[in-house]
XYZ file of C-alpha atoms in Angstrom:
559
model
C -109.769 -181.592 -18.599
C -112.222 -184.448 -17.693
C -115.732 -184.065 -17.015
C -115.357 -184.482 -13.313
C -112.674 -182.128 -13.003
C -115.267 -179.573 -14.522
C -117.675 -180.651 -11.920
C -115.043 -180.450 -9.095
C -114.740 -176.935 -10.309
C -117.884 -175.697 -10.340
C -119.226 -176.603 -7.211
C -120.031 -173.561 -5.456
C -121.623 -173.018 -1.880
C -124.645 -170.971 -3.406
C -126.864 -168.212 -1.828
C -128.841 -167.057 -4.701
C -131.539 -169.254 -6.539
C -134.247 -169.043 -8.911
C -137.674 -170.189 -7.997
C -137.510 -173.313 -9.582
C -138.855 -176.255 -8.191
C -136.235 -178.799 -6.906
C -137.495 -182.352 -8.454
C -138.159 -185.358 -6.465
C -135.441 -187.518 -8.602
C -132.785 -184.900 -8.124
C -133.183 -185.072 -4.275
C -133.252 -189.122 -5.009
C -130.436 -189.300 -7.034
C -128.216 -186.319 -4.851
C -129.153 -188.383 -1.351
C -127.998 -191.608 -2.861
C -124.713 -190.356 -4.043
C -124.166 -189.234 -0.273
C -125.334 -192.786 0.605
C -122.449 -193.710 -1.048
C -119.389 -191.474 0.665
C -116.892 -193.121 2.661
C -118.087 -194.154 6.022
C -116.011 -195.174 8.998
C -116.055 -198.754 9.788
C -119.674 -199.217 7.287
C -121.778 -197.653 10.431
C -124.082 -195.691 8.223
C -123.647 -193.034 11.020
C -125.247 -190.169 8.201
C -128.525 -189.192 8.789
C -130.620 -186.907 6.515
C -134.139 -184.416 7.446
C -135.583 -182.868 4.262
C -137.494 -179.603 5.166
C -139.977 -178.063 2.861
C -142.179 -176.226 5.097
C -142.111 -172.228 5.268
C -142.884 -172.129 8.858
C -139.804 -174.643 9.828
C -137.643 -172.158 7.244
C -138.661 -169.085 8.555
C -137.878 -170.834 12.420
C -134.582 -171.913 11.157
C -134.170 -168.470 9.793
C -134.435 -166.555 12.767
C -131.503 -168.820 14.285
C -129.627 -167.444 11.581
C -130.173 -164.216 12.533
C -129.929 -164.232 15.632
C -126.122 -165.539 15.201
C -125.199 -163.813 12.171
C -125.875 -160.279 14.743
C -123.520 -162.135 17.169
C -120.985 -163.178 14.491
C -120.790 -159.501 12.679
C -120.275 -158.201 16.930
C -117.158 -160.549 16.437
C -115.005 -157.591 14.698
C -114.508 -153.909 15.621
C -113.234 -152.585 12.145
C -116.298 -150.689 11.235
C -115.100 -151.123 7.240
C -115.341 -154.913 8.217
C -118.506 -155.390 9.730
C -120.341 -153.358 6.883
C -118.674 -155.730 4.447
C -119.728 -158.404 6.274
C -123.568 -157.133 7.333
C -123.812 -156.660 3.123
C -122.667 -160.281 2.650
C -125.436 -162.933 1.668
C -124.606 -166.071 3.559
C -127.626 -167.786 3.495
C -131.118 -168.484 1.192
C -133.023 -170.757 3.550
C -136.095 -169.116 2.989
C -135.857 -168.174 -0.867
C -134.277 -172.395 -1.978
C -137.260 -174.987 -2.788
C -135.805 -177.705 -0.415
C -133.858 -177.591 2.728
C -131.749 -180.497 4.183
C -130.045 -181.083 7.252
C -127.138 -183.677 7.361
C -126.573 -184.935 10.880
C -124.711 -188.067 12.178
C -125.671 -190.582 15.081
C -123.731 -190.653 17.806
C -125.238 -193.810 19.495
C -123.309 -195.725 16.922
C -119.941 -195.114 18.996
C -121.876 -197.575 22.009
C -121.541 -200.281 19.696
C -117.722 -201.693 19.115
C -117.098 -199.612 16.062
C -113.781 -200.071 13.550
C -112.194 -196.881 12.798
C -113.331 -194.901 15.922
C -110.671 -195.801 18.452
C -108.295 -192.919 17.214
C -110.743 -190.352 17.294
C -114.734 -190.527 17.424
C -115.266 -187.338 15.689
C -114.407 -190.113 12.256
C -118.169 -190.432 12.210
C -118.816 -186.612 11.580
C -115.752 -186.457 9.184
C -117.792 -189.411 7.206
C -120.849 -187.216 7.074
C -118.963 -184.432 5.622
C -117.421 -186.846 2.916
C -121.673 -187.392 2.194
C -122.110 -183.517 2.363
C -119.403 -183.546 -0.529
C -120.703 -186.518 -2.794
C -124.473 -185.260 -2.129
C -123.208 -181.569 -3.367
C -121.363 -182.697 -6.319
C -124.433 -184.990 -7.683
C -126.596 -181.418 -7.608
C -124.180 -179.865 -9.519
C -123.530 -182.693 -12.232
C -127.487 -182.271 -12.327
C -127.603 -178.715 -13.003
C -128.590 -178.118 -9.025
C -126.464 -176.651 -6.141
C -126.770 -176.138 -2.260
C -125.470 -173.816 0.529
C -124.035 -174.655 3.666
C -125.558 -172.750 6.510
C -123.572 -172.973 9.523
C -124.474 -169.686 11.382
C -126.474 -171.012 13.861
C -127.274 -172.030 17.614
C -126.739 -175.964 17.327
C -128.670 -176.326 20.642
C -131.324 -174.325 19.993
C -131.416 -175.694 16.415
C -131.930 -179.605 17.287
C -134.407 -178.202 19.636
C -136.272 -176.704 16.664
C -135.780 -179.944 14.671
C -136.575 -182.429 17.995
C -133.603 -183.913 16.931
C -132.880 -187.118 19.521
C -129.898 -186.079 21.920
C -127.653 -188.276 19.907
C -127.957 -186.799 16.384
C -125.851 -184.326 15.776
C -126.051 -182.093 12.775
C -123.169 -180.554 10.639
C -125.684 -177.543 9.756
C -128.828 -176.658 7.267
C -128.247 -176.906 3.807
C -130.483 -174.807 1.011
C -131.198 -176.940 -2.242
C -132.358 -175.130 -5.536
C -131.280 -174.535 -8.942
C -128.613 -171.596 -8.471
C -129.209 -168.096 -10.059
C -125.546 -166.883 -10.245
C -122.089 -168.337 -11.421
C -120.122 -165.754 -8.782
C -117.518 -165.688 -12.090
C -116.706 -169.275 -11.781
C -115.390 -168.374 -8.176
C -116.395 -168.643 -4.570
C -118.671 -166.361 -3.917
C -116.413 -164.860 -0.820
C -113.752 -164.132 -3.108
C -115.948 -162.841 -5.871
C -117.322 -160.313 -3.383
C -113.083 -159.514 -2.440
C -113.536 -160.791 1.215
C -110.788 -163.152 1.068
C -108.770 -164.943 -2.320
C -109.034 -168.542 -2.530
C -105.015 -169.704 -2.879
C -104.074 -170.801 -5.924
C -102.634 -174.335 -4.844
C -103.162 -176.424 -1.898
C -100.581 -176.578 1.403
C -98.648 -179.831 1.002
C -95.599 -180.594 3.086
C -93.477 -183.593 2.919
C -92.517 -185.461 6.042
C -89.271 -187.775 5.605
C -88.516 -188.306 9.026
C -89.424 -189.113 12.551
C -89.903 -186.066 15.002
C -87.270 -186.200 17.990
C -88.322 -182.775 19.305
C -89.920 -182.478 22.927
C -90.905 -179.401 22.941
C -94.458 -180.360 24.243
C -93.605 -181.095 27.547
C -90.573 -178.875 28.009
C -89.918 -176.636 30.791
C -90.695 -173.216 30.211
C -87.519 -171.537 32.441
C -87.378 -167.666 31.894
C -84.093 -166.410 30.957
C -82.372 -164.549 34.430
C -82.867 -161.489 34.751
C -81.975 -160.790 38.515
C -80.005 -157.360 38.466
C -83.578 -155.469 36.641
C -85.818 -157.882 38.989
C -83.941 -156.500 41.785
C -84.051 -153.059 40.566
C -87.885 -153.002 40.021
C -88.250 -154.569 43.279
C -87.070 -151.760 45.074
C -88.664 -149.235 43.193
C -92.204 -150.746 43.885
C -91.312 -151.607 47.593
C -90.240 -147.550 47.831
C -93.564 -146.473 46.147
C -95.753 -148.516 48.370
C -94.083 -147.583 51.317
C -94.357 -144.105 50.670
C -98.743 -144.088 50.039
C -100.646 -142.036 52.319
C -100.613 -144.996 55.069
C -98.373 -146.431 58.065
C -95.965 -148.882 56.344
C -97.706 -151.820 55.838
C -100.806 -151.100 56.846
C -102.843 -152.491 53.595
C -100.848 -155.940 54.210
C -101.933 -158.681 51.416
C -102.979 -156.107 49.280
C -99.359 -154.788 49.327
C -97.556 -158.059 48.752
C -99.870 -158.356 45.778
C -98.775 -155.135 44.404
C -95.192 -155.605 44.587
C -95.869 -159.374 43.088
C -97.770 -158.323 39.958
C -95.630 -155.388 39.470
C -92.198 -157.554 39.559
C -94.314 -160.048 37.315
C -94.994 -156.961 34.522
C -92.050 -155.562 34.842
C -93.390 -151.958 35.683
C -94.369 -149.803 38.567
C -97.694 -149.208 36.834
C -99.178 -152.810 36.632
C -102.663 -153.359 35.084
C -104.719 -156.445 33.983
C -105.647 -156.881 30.713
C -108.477 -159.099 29.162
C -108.658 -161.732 32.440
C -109.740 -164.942 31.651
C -110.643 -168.055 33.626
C -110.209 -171.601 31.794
C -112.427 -174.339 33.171
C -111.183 -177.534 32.347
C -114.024 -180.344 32.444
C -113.329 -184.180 32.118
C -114.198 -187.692 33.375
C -112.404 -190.022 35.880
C -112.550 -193.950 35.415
C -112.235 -194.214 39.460
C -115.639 -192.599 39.655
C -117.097 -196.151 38.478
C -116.312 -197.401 41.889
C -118.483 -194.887 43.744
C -116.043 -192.587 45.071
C -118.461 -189.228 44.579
C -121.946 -188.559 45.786
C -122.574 -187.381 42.486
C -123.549 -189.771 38.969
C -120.374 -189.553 36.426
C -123.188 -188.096 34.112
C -123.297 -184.574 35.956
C -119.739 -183.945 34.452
C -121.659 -183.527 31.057
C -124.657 -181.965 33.002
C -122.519 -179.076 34.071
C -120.549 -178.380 31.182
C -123.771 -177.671 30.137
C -124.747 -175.678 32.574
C -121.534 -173.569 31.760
C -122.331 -173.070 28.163
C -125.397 -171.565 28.643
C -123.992 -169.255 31.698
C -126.410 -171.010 34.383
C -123.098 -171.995 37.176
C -121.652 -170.239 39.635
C -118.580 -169.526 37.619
C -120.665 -167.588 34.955
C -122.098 -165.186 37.044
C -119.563 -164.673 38.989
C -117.314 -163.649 35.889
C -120.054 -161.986 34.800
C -120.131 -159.740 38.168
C -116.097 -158.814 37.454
C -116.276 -158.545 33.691
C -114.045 -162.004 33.361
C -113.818 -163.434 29.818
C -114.832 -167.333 30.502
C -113.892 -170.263 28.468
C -114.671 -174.130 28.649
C -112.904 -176.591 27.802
C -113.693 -180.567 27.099
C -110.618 -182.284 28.240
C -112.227 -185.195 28.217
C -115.746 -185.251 29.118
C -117.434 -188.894 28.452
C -120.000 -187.228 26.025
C -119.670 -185.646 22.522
C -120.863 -182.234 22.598
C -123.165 -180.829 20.005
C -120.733 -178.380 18.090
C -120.667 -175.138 20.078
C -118.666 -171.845 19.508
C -117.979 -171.522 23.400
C -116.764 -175.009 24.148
C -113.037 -175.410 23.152
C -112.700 -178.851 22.433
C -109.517 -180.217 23.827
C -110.699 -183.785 24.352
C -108.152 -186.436 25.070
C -110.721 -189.511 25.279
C -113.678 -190.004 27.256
C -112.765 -190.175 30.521
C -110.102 -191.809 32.028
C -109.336 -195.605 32.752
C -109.581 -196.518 36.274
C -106.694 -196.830 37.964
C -107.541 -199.581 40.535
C -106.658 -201.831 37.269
C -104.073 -199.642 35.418
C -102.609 -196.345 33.914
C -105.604 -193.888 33.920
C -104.146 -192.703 30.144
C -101.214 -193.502 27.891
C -97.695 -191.487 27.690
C -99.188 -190.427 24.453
C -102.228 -189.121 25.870
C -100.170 -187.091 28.992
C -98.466 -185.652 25.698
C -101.254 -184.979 24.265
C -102.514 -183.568 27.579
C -99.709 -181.049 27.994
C -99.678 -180.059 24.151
C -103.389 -179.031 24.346
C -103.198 -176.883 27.836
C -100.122 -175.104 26.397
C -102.092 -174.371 23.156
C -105.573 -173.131 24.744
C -103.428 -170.629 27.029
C -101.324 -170.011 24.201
C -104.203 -168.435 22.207
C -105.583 -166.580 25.117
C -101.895 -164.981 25.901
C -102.227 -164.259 22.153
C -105.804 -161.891 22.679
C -103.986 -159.744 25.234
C -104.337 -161.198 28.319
C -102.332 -161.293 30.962
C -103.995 -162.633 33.872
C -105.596 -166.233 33.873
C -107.302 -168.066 36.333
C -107.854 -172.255 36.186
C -110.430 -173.995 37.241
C -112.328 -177.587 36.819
C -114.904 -179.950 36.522
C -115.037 -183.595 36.869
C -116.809 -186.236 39.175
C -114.334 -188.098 40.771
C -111.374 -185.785 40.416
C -110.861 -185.292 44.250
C -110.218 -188.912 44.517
C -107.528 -188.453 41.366
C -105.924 -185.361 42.863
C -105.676 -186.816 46.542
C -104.303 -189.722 45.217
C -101.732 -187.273 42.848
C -100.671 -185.612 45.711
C -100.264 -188.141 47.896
C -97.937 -190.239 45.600
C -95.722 -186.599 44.578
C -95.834 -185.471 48.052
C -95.206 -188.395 50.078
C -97.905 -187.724 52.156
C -100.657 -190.688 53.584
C -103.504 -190.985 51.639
C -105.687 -190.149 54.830
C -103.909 -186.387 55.248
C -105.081 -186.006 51.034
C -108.037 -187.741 51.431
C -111.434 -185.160 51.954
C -115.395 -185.470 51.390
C -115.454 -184.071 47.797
C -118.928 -183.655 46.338
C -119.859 -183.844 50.481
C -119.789 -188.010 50.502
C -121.159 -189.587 54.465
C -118.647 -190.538 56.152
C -119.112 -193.974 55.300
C -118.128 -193.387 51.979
C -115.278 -191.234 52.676
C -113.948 -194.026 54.343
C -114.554 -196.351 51.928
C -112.710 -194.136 49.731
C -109.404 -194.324 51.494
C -109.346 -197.750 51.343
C -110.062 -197.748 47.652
C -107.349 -195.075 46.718
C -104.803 -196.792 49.399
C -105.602 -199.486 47.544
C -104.294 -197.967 44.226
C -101.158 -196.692 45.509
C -99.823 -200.070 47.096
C -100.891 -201.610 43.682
C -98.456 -199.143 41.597
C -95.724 -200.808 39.752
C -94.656 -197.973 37.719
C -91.656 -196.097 37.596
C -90.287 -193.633 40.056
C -90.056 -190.379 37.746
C -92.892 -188.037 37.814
C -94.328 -188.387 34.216
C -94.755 -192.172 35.330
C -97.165 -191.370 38.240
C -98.697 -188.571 36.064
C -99.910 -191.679 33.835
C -100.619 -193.542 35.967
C -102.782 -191.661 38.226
C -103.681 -188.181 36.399
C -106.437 -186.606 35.067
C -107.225 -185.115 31.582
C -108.518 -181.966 33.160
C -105.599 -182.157 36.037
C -102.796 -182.363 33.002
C -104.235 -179.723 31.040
C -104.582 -176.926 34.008
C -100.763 -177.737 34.396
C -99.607 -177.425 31.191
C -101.267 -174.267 30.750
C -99.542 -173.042 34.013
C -96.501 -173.732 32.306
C -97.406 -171.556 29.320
C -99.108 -168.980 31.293
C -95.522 -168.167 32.843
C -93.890 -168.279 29.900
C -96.315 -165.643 28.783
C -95.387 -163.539 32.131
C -99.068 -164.056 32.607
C -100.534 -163.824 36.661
C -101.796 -166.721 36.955
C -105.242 -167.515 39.368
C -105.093 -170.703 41.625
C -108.478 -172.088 42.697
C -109.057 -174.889 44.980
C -107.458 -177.977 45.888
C -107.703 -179.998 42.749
C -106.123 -176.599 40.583
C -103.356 -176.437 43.847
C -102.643 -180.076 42.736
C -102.303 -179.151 39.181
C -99.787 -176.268 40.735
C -98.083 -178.654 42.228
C -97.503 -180.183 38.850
C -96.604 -177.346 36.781
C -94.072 -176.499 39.986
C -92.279 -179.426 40.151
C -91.581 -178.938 36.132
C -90.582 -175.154 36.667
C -90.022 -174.104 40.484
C -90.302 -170.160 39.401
C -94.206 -170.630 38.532
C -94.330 -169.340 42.232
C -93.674 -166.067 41.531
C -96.760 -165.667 39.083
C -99.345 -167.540 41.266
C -101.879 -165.922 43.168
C -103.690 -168.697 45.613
C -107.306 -167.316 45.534
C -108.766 -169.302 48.899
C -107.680 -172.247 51.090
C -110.609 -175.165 50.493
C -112.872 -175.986 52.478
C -111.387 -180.263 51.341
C -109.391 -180.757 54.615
C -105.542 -181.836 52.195
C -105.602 -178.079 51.041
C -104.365 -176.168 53.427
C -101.898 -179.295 54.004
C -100.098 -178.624 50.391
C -100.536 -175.077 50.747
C -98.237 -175.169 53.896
C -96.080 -178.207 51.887
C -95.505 -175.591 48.736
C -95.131 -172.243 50.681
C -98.341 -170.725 49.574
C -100.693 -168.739 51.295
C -104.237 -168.225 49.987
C -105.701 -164.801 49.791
C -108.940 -165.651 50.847
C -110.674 -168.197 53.683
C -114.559 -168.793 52.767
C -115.080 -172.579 53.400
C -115.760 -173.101 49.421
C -115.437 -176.206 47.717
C -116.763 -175.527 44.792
C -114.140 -176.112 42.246
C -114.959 -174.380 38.186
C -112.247 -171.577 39.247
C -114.992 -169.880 41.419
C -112.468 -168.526 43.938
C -110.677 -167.069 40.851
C -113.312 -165.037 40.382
C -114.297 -164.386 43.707
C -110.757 -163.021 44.659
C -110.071 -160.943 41.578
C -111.741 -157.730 42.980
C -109.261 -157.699 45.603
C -106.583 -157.942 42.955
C -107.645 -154.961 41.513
C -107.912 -153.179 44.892
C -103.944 -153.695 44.964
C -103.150 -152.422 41.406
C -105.661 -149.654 42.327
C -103.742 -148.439 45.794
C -100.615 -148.767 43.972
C -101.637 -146.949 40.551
C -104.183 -144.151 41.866
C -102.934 -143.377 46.063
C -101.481 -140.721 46.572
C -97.651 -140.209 47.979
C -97.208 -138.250 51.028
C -94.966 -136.062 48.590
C -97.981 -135.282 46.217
C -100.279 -135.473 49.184
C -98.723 -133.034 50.964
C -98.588 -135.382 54.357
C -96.183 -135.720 56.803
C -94.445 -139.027 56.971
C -93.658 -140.291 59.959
């Protein structure tokens, strides 16, 4: 065995160290090693913040516990959370020296090799530096431990790290006090075994499969849909009430009851998905709004400051957000699910707004995010958006898969003068006459779609095949319907249509798809809002239809 394979063994992500002073040469010798990692196209992205002081430790160390609380909350096997509440994950206090590795995203505004396929190549080089600076401690009889348990926001706040330096974590430095057995220190301690080898797989051949964009058609199952049908019409007819009598509420019974197969429907774990991203038609002043409040409200999500928070909030709603393409990289964050596809799309005055590969890409990574949320339990998901410009990209969408005039899809968006509104027609009239492209709908999809747009209707898609109810907000998530419909026609029987817009082309392809919304509030909104807004009324159906009495156990006449 050679020397560096002993090295390469004995690296260990340490927690326990003796008091030792960490010399200056050590640091020297560890930081130049890191210097000398792999790094993307030579931009010297890595950046490095030594930390000595006890006041900045003990700062950094209440982070840590503050998210370490949230992180042992994660699991409700009592046995599990005591194993983990006994686990040491972290000696920022007790090492000599702490450093944070970070990288700099302001690199990416520069033409930078290596970067077009994915910008996150300038974090993956500062992990390669992570490695090389860990492995020069431990040649030199030093070691370090990765501290990742932590509020990134709140910890580049701390730090007054610039908005464009991003951090991989803190690391502790010091000369280490334990061996673990020559093991990780998690599988020492029997949390979890290390496997003996690593997972290779060969691939000899070129993928034909599809699968991505498929259509999700359910099997037929008309005789037992027919059967159940009846059963729920007879029970809600015979509730303590004149026939018909609690109208919507009873067509939304019988719906979610077909939809669950059972004459006892309930919703389990609800969720509403807000898909954020950024439109290259916005750079020709389509919105009231700067492109930059895309990113602003994200944002404004994550830390549960919107409308959509508190309204989830109000109806105990699990949220999630996802960056479909937002034209900013987000610090990393435990509630944003990153789906991005690039930043932003191109404008398509002058082109495709994104590649085949990226509508691929689009529809692989909605199907996946509802995938894993079908895969907690739930069964009822709502979809909803954010992106500035994305009422000119969904007009324009469902004026070109409608065949209506762009003036009927046309509306004021943000709330543009009418001025601009328009001067908006003309530019997305504009767009359509220009359109070369091909007749079939993943052509126009291209052409004219939007990351966020793609997404919602992919996730549609899986969200049926999940027998999932599924929670239509405004008129840009109607347009991703429309999508997702023209794909697989029998969506309609798990979508709920939460409120007709207050964007004039709404209530247009609500008529044009057979829908009718639940509720009529003037909003405009967008970020599923009338998801939430609606789902107590959902519940008010399951309720009459669960807990009402009959008139047989009522003891009431029927008519």
């Amino acid at each position: 065995m050679s020397y560096l394979d002993t090295i390469l063994q004995s690296r260990r992500d340490t927690r326990h160290f003796t008091k030792d002073a960490v010399p200056d040469a050590v640091i020297e010798k560890a930081l130049q090693a890191g210097h000398l990692a792999p790094s993307v196209g030579l931009t010297d992205a890595t950046r490095y913040y030594l930390i000595q002081s006890d006041a900045v430790k003990k700062a950094v160390k209440e982070l840590f516990i503050d998210y370490d609380r949230k992180a042992a909350g994660q699991t409700d096997n009592p046995q599990q959370k005591e194993q983990y509440q006994n686990l040491k994950l972290e000696a920022i206090e007790e090492a000599p020296v702490g450093l944070v590795i970070c990288y700099d995203r302001s690199v990416l505004n520069n033409f930078t090799i290596g970067t077009v396929g994915s910008n996150e190549s300038i974090k993956f080089s500062a992990v390669c530096a992570a490695q090389n600076i860990w492995l020069s401690l431990t040649e030199q009889g030093y070691s370090m431990g990765w501290v990742s348990i932590l509020n990134y926001f709140d910890f580049k706040k701390l730090l007054g790290l610039p908005e464009h330096i991003e951090p991989l974590g803190y690391f502790c430095i010091g000369k280490p006090a334990s061996d673990y057995d020559n093991q990780p220190m998690l599988q020492q301690l029997n949390w979890k075994q290390k496997a003996a080898k690593p997972s290779v797989a060969v691939i000899d051949g070129i993928s034909e499969s599809n699968s991505l964009e498929q259509d999700l058609i359910s099997q037929d199952t008309t005789s037992k849909e027919t059967k159940i049908k009846e059963t729920l019409q007879y029970k809600i007819d015979h509730k303590t009430k004149p026939t018909g009598s609690l109208g919507v509420l009873e067509t939304l019974a019988k719906q979610i009851g077909v939809l669950f197969q059972t004459t006892e429907p309930h919703i389990s774990q609800p969720n509403i998905v807000v898909f954020a991203a950024d439109h290259g038609i916005a750079q020709h002043g389509v919105s009231a709004y700067p492109q930059d409040v895309t990113r602003q409200m994200v944002t404004n999500f994550l830390e549960g400051g919107a409308a959509i928070n508190v309204f989830c909030k109000q109806n105990g709603i699990r949220l999630s957000i996802v960056d479909a393409g937002v034209n900013y990289d987000f610090p990393p964050n435990a509630k944003l699910i990153s789906a991005k596809t690039d930043k932003g799309t191109q404008s398509f005055l002058s082109g495709p707004a994104m590649s085949k590969s990226q509508l691929g890409f689009c529809f692989a990574k909605g199907t996946q995010i509802v995938a894993g949320i079908a895969k907690t339990g739930s069964n009822c998901v709502g979809f909803g958006e954010m992106g500035i410009g994305n009422t000119s990209t969904a007009s324009v969408l469902m004026s070109v898969l409608c065949g209506f005039p762009i003036e009927d899809c046309v509306g004021k968006g943000t709330g543009v003068n009418d001025e601009k509104l328009q001067f908006k027609r003309e530019i997305l009239r504009k767009a359509i006459n220009d359109y070369k492209g091909g007749d079939d709908l993943d052509s126009k999809l291209a052409y004219f779609g939007g990351f966020e747009i793609i997404q919602m209707a992919a996730g549609m898609l899986e969200a049926h095949h999940n027998q999932m109810l599924i929670l239509i907000d405004g008129f840009i998530a109607t347009v991703a319907y429309l999508i997702a419909f023209m794909k697989n026609p029998d969506l309609k029987n798990n979508a709920v249509f939460s409120h007709c817009s207050a964007e004039q082309a709404h209530q247009k392809l609500l008529d044009y798809l057979g829908a009718k919304a639940i509720l009529q509030l003037d909003l405009r909104l967008g970020e599923g809002t009338g998801c939430a807004v609606v789902f107590p009324i959902i519940q008010s159906a399951l309720v009459f239809l669960n807990e009402m009495a009959s008139f047989e156990s009522a003891g009431v006449s029927n008519k």
